[in-house]
Short mmCIF file of C-alpha atoms in Angstrom, two decimals:
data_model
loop_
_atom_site.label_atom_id
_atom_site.label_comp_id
_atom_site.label_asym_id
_atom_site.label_seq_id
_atom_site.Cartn_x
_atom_site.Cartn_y
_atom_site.Cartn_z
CA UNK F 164 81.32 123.16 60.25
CA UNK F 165 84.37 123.10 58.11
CA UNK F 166 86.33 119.58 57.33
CA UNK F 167 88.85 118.43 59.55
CA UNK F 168 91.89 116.46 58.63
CA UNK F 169 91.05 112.58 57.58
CA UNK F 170 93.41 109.93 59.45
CA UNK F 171 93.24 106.33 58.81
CA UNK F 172 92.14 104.06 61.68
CA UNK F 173 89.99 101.12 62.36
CA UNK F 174 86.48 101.43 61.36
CA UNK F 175 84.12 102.43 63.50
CA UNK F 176 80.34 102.08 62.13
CA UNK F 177 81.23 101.32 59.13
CA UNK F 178 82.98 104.45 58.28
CA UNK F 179 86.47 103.47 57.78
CA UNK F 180 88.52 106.33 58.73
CA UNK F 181 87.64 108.32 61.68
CA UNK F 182 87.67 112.56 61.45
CA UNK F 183 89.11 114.34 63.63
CA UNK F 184 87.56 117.61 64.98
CA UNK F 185 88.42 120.49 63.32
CA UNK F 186 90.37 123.01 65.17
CA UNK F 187 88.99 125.94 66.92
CA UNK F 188 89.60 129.57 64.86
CA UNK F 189 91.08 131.23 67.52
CA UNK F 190 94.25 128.37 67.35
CA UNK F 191 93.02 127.53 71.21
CA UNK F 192 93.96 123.79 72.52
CA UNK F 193 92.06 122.41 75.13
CA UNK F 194 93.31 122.07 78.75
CA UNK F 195 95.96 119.62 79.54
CA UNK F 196 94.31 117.84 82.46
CA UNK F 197 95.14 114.61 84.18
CA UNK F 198 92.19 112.06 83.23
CA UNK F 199 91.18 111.57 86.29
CA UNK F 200 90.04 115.11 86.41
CA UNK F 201 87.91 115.39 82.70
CA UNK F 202 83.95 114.01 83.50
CA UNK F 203 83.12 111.38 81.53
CA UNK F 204 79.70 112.34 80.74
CA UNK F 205 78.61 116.40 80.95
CA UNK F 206 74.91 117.54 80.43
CA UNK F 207 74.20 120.47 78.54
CA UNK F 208 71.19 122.76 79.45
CA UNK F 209 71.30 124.47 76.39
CA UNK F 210 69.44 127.75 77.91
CA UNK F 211 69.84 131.61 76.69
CA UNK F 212 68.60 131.16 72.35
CA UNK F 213 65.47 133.59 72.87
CA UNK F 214 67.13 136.16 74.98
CA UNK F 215 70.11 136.25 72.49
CA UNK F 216 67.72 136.77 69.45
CA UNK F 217 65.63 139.47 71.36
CA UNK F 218 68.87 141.43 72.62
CA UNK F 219 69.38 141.42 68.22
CA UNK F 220 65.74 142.00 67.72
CA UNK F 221 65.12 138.62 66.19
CA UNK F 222 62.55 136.48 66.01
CA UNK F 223 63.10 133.41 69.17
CA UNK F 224 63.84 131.04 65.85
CA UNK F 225 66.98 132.67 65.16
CA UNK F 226 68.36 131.76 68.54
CA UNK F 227 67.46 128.18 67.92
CA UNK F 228 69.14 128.37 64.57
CA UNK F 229 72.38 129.75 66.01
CA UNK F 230 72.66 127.22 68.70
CA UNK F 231 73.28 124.50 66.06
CA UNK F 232 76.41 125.67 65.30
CA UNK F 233 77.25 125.75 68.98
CA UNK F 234 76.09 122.50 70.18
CA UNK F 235 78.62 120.90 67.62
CA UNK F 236 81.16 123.23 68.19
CA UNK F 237 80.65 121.89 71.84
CA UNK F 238 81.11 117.95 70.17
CA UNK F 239 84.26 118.66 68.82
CA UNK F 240 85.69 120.20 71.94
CA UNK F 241 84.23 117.25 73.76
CA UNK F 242 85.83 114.88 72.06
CA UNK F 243 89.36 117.02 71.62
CA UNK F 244 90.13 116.81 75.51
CA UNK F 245 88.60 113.17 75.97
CA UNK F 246 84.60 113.38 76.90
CA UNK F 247 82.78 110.28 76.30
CA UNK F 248 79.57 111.08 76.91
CA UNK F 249 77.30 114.68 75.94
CA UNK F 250 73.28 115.30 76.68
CA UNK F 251 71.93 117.95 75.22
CA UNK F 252 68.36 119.23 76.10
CA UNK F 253 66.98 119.47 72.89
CA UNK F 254 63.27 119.75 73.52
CA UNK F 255 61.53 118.84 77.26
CA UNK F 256 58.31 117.43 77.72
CA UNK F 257 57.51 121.43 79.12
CA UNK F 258 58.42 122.55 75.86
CA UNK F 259 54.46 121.86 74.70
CA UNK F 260 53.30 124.55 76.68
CA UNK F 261 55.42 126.88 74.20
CA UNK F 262 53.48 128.95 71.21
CA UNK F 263 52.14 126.46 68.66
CA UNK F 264 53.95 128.15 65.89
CA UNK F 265 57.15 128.09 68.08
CA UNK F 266 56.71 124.24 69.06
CA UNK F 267 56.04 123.66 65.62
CA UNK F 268 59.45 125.68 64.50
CA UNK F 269 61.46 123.34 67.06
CA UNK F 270 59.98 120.07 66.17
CA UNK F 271 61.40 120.78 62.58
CA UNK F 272 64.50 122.34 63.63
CA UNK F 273 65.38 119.14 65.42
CA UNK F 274 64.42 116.85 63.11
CA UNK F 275 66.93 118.90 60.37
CA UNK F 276 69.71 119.36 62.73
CA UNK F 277 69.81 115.57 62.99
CA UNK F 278 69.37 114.97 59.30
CA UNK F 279 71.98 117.44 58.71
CA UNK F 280 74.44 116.17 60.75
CA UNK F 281 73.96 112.80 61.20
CA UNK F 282 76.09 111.84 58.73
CA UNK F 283 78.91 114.43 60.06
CA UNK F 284 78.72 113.13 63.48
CA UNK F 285 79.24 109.45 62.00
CA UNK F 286 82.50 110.81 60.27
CA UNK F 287 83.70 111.67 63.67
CA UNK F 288 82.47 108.13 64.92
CA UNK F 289 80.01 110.04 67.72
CA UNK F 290 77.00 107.78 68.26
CA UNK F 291 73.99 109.52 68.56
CA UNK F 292 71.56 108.09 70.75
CA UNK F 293 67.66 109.27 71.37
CA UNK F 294 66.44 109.46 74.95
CA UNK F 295 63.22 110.75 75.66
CA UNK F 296 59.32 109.87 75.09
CA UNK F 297 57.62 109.30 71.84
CA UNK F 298 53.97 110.43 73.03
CA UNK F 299 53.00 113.29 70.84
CA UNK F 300 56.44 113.58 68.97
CA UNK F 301 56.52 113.93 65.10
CA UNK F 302 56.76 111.23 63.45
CA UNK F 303 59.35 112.53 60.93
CA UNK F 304 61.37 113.47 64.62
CA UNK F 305 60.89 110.23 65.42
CA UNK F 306 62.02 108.70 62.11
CA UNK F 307 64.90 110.99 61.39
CA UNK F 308 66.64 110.19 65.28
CA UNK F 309 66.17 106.49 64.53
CA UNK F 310 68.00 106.20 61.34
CA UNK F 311 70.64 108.36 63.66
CA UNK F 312 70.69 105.81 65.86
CA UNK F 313 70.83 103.10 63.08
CA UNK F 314 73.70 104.82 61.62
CA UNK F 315 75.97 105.57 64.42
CA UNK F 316 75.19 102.55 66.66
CA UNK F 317 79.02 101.15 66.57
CA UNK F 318 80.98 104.21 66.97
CA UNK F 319 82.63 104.69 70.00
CA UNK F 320 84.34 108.08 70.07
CA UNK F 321 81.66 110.08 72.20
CA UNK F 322 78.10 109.40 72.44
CA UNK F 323 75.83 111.82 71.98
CA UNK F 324 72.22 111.66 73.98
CA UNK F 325 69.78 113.87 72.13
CA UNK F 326 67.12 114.11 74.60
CA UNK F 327 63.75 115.49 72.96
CA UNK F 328 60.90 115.40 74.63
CA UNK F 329 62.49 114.47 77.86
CA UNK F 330 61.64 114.95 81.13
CA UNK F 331 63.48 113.67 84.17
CA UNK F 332 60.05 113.56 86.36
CA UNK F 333 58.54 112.19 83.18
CA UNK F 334 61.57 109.52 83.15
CA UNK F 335 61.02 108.27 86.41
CA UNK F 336 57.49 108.03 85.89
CA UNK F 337 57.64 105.96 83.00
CA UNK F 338 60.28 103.85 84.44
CA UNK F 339 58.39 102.95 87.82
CA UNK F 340 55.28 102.12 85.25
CA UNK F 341 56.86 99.54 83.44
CA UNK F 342 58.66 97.96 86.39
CA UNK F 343 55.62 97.78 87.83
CA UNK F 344 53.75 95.70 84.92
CA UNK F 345 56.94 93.29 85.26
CA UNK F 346 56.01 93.08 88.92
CA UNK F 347 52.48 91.92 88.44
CA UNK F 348 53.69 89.84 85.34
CA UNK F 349 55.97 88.16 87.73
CA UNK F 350 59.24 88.95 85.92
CA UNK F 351 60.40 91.06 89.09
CA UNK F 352 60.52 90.16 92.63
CA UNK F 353 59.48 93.32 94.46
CA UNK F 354 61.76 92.40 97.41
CA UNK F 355 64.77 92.50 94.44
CA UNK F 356 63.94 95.97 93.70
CA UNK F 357 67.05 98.41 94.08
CA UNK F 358 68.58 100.94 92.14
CA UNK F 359 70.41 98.78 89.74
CA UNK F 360 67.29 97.57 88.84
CA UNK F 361 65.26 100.32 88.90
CA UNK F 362 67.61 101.94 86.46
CA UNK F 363 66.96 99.25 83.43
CA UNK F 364 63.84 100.74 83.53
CA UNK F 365 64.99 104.30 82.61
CA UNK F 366 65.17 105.66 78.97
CA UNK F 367 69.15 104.90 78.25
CA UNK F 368 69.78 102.04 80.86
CA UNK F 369 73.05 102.25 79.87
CA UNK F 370 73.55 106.07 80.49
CA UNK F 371 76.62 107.10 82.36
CA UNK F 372 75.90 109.27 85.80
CA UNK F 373 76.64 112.79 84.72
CA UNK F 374 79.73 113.97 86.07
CA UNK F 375 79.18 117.93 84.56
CA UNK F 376 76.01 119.49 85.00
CA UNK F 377 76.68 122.72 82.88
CA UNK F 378 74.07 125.07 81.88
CA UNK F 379 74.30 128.61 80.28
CA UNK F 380 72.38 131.45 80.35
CA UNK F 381 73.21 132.55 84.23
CA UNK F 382 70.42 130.71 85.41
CA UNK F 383 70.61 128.87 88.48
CA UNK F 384 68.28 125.52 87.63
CA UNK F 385 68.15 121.84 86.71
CA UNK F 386 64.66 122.41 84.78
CA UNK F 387 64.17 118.62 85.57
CA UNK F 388 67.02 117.64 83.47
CA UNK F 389 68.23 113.71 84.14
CA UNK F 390 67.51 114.36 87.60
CA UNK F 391 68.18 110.49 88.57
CA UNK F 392 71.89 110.33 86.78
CA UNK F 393 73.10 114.02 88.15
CA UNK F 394 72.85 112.98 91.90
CA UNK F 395 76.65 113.36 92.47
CA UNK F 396 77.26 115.75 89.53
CA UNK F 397 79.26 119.05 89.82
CA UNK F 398 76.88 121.91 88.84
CA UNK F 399 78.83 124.70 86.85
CA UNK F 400 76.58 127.79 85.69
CA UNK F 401 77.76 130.11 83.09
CA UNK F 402 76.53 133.61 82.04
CA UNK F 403 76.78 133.42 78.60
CA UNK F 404 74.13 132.77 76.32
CA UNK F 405 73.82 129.19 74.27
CA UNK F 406 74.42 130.89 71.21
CA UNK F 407 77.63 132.73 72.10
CA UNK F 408 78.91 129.02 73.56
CA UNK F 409 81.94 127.15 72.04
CA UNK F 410 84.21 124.56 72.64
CA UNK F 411 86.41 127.12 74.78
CA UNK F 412 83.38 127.99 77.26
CA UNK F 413 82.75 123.71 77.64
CA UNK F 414 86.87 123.74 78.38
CA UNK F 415 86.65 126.23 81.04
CA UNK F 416 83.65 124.31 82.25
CA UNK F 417 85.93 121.74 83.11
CA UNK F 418 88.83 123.32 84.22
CA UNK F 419 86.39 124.48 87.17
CA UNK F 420 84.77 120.77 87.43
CA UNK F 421 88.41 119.64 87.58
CA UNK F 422 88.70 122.05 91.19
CA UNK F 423 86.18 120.25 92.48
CA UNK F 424 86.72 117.32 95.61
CA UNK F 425 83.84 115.21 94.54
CA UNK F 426 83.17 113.16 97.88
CA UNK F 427 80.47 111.19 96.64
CA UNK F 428 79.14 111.01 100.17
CA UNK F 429 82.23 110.27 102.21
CA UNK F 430 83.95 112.26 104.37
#
């Protein structure tokens, strides 16, 4: 991404000044929307990289490669019209079951997008946070999304969930494992179990509910992404492949979340 104009302000993680997004080519502003009507936290299936590189008889890899550019192209338009909170399904536990030369490709390309931009996103005071499982990850994944973590950990702008080798089943496994070692331990009551505290238990505790479920690609699926926080989230599919995606196809995400009369169960 290019630079974007520097403005003094209060430091956030130790940066200082705080940059702002740099505007879109095309000159295009996001929608003016009351607040009450932009999600707080939208999840990104991230779908379409391996049809867009066949349809331009590419390898798969160059479909992964282009969707960098998107997904923070998609940052900066989050945090232009006030999101606080991205996921972006970076690599899912069903992933493995992928080519070895093509799981191999993506555990590198994820551990260089973060090293690339790490210090980018901190500019922009985005925290990045890691949710996922560290059974059979890279190490040098593992290493690189930690220092991420380290870096950003006081920024406040927009957090950004990089979920790699996540799996909501997976999740929810996990979670009902270790509460139940605190039950036998005797830390939990089992008669105090309820959602609130089921949910410590989950990979980012402090996770938002997702308010914009938005995947690309034109297919109609969840692919057992954060299947606990999406319960009341407004599902918006788009046909158009991750790497074609900007900040303009995110906006007009929400201008059709914003349509929405989200109930949450009453009448």
């Amino acid at each position: 991404m290019a630079s974007g104009t520097w403005t003094a302000k209060p430091s956030i993680g130790g940066a200082g000044v705080i940059r702002k997004p740099t505007p879109h080519l095309s000159g295009e502003k996001p929608p003016v929307l009351p607040p009450g009507q932009i999600p707080r936290h939208v999840a990104l299936v991230m779908d379409g990289n391996g049809r867009w590189a066949q349809e331009r008889g590419l390898p798969r890899t160059a479909g992964h490669e282009a969707g960098e550019a998107a997904l923070f192209d998609v940052v900066e338009g989050a945090i232009e019209i006030g999101i606080k909170e991205i996921s972006a399904f970076a690599f899912s536990t069903e992933n493995w079951r992928r080519s070895p030369e093509e799981v191999k490709f993506l555990m590198g390309f994820n551990r260089d997008v973060i090293r690339r931009r790490r210090d980018e996103m901190n500019e922009m005071g985005v925290r990045v946070r890691w949710v996922g499982r560290p059974k059979r990850l890279w190490k040098s994944v593992i290493d690189e999304l930690q220092a991420a973590e380290e870096l950003t950990a006081k920024n406040k702008v927009l957090t950004l969930n990089m979920c790699v080798n996540y799996g909501g089943r997976a999740e929810i496994v996990d979670a009902a494992a270790a509460l139940s070692r605190d039950v036998q331990a005797g830390k939990v009551k089992p008669d105090a179990i309820n959602e609130k505290v089921f949910a410590r238990y989950l990979d980012a505790p402090s996770m938002s509910d997702v308010d914009l479920f938005l995947r690309t690609s034109g297919e109609l699926r969840t692919s057992n992404f954060l299947p606990w926080q999406s319960v009341y989230a407004e599902f918006v599919f788009m046909d158009v492949l991750w790497p074609d995606v900007d900040r303009r196809v995110l906006w007009r995400g929400i201008e059709e979340y914003s349509q929405r009369n989200r109930r949450f169960g009453k009448a």
